[in-house]
Short mmCIF file of C-alpha atoms in Angstrom, two decimals:
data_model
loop_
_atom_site.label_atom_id
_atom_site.label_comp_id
_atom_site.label_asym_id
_atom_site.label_seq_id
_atom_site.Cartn_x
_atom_site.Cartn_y
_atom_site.Cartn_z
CA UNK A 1 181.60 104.34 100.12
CA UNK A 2 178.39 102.59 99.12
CA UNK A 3 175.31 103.10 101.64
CA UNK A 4 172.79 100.14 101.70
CA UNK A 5 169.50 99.88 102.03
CA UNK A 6 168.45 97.51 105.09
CA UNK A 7 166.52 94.44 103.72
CA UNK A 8 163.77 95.07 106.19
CA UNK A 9 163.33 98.59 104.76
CA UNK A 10 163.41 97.53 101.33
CA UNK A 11 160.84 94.55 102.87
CA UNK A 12 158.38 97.42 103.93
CA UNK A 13 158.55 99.65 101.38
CA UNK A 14 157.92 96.95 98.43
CA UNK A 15 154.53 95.66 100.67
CA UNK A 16 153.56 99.34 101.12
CA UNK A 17 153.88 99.75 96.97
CA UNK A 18 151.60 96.72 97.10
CA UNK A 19 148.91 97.60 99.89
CA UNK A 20 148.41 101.11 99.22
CA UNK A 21 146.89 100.87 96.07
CA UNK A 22 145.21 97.58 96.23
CA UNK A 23 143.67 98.97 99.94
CA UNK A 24 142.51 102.25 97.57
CA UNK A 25 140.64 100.41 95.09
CA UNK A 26 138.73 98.27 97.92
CA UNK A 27 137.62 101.35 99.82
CA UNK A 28 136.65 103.17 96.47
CA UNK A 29 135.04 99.82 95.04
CA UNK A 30 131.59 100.03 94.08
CA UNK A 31 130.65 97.80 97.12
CA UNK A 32 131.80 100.43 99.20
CA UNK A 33 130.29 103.34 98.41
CA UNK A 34 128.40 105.32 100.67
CA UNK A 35 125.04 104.57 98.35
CA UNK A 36 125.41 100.47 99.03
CA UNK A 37 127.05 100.47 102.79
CA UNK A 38 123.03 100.29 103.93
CA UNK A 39 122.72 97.38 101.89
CA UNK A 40 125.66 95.40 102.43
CA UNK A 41 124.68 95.89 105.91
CA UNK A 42 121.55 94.17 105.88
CA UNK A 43 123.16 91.94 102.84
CA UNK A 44 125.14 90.47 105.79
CA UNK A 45 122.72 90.75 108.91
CA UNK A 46 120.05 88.25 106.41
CA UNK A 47 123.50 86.06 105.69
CA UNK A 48 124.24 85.43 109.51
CA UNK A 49 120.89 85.13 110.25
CA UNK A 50 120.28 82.43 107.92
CA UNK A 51 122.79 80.67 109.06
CA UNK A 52 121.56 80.80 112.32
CA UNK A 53 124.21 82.47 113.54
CA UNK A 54 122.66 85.25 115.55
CA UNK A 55 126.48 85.94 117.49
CA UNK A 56 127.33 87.83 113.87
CA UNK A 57 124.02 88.89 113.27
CA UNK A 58 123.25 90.31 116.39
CA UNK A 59 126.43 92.22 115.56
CA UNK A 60 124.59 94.25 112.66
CA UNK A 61 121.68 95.26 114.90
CA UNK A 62 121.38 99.06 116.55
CA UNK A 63 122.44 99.70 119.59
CA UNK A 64 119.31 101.11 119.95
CA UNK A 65 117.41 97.62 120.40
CA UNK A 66 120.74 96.24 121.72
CA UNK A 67 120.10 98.21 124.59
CA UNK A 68 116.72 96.76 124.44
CA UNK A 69 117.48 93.33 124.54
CA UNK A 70 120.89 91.90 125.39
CA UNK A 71 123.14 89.42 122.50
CA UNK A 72 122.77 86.83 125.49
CA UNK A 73 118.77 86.50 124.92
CA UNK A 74 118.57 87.42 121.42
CA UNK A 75 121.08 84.37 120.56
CA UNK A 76 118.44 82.24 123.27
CA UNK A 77 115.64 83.57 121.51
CA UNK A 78 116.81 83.07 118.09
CA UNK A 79 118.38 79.60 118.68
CA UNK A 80 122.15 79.47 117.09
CA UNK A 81 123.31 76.22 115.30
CA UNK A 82 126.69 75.27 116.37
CA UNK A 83 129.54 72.98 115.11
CA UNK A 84 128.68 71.19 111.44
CA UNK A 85 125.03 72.48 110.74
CA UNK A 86 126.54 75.92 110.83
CA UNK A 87 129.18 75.31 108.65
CA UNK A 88 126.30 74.09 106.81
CA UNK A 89 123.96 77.03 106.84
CA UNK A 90 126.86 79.25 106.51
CA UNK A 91 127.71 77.79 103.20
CA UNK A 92 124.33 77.85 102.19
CA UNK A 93 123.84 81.56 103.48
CA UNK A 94 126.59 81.95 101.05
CA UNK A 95 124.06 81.36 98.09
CA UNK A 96 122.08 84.30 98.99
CA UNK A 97 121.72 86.52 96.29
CA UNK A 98 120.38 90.06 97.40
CA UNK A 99 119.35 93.25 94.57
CA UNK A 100 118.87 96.24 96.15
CA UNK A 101 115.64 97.77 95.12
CA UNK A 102 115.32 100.81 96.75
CA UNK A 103 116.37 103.49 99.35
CA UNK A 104 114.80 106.16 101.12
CA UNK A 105 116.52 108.58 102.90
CA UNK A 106 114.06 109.79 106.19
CA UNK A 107 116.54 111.45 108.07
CA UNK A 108 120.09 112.01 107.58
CA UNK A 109 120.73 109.25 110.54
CA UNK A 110 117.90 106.79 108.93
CA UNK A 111 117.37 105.55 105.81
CA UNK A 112 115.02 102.64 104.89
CA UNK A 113 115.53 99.76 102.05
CA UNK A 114 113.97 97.54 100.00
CA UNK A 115 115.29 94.17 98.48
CA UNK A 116 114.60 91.14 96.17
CA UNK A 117 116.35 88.38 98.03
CA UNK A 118 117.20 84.77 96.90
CA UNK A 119 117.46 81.78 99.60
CA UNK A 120 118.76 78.64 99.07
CA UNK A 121 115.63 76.55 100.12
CA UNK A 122 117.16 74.60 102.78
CA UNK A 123 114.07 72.61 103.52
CA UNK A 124 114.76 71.01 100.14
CA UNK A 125 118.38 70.17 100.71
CA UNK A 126 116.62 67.66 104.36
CA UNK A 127 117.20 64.49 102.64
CA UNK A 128 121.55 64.93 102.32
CA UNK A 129 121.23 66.84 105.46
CA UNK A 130 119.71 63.99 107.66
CA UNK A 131 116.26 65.65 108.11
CA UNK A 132 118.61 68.19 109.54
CA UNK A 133 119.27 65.94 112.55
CA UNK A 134 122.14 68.24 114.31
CA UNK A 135 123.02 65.41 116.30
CA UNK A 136 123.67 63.12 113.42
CA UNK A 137 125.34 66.20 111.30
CA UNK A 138 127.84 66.33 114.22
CA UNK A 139 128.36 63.15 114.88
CA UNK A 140 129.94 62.83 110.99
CA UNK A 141 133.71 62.15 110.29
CA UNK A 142 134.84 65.19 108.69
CA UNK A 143 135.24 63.47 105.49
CA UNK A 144 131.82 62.72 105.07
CA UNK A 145 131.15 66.34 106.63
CA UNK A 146 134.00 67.64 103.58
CA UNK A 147 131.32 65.63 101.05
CA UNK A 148 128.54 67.19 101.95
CA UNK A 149 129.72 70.96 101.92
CA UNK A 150 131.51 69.72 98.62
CA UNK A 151 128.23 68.55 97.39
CA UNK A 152 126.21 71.57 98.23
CA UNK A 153 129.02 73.94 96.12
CA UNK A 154 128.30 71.87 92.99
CA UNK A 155 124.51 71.89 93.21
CA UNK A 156 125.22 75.46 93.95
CA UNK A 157 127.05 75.88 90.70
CA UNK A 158 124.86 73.73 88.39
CA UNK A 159 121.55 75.72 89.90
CA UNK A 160 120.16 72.35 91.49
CA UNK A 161 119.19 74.15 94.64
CA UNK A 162 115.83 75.07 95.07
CA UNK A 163 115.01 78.79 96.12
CA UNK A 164 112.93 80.56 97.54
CA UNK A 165 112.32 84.38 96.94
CA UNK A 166 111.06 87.55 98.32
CA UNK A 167 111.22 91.32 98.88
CA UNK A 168 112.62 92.44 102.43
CA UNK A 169 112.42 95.99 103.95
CA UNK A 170 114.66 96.93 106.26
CA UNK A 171 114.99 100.45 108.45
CA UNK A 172 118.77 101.13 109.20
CA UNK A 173 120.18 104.00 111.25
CA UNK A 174 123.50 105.53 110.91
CA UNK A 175 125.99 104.55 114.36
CA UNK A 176 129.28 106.41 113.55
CA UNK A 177 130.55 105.61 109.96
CA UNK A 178 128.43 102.17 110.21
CA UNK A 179 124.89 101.58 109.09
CA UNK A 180 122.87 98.97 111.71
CA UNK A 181 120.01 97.28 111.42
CA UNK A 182 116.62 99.03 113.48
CA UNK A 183 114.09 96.43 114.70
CA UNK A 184 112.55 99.07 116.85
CA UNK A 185 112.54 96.51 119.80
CA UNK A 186 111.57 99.09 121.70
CA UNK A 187 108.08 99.39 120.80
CA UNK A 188 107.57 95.86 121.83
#
């Protein structure tokens, strides 16, 4: 008598031959190494943030100055975009280029970094963006709204976007396994 394996066995255990190693190499990747979790921390607080959307960013922030000041008035404060300008800024925050420059351990639950970052200049992209005119950016049929994000991927990748660049500094303190960003709202 032949025994047979169930399909939904033989399902599981050929996407568990798959995961496993695949989910190994992410979590050993270079990117997510203990030595570059501070940075990609504030590599994606400056991305949210550019794209005015301070939901995500607010997100990367210590709970420290979150208990400082709630995500309802920092999002007031900071002034979100919504709908099509932040699909625009979020492609755009995709351009970002951050290089870590430095790291300085000051305490085993604080470490501060520096960075060269790159931003798209988005004051240079005003004349397809209608002066960014939210109003006028929402009010676009989504195939003109499809051109536009279309548009800003191939100046992207021909380097016709202007830039503008800069060193950051950022203090971070360790929450758990998670780096977050410290603003030291605290102290005003």
């Amino acid at each position: 008598m032949k025994s047979r394996i169930p399909s939904w066995l033989f399902s599981l255990l050929a996407a568990l031959i798959l995961i496993v190693p695949a989910a190994f190499l992410y979590m050993h990747s270079p990117q997510h190494s203990p030595q570059t979790a501070p940075f990609n921390t504030v590599d994606a607080y400056l991305k949210n943030a550019y794209a005015r959307d301070f939901k995500k960013a607010y997100r990367h922030i210590s709970l420290r100055d979150r208990q400082v000041k709630t995500e309802k008035v920092y999002v007031r404060e900071k002034g979100s975009f919504s709908g099509f300008p932040l699909a625009v800024t979020s492609k755009l925050a995709e351009f970002i280029k951050v290089q870590p420059l430095e790291a300085v351990r000051e305490q085993d639950d604080q470490t501060r970094v520096k960075l060269e970052v790159r931003y798209p200049d988005a004051n240079s992209l005003s004349a397809i963006l209608m002066d960014w005119d939210e109003e006028r950016l929402n009010a676009l049929p989504t195939s003109e709204q499809r051109k536009i994000l279309t548009t800003l991927d191939e100046m992207n990748r021909a380097g016709r976007i202007e830039t503008i660049e800069g060193q950051e500094k950022f203090t971070l303190v360790k929450e758990g396994a998670s780096w977050r960003i410290y603003l030291n709202w605290a102290a005003g």
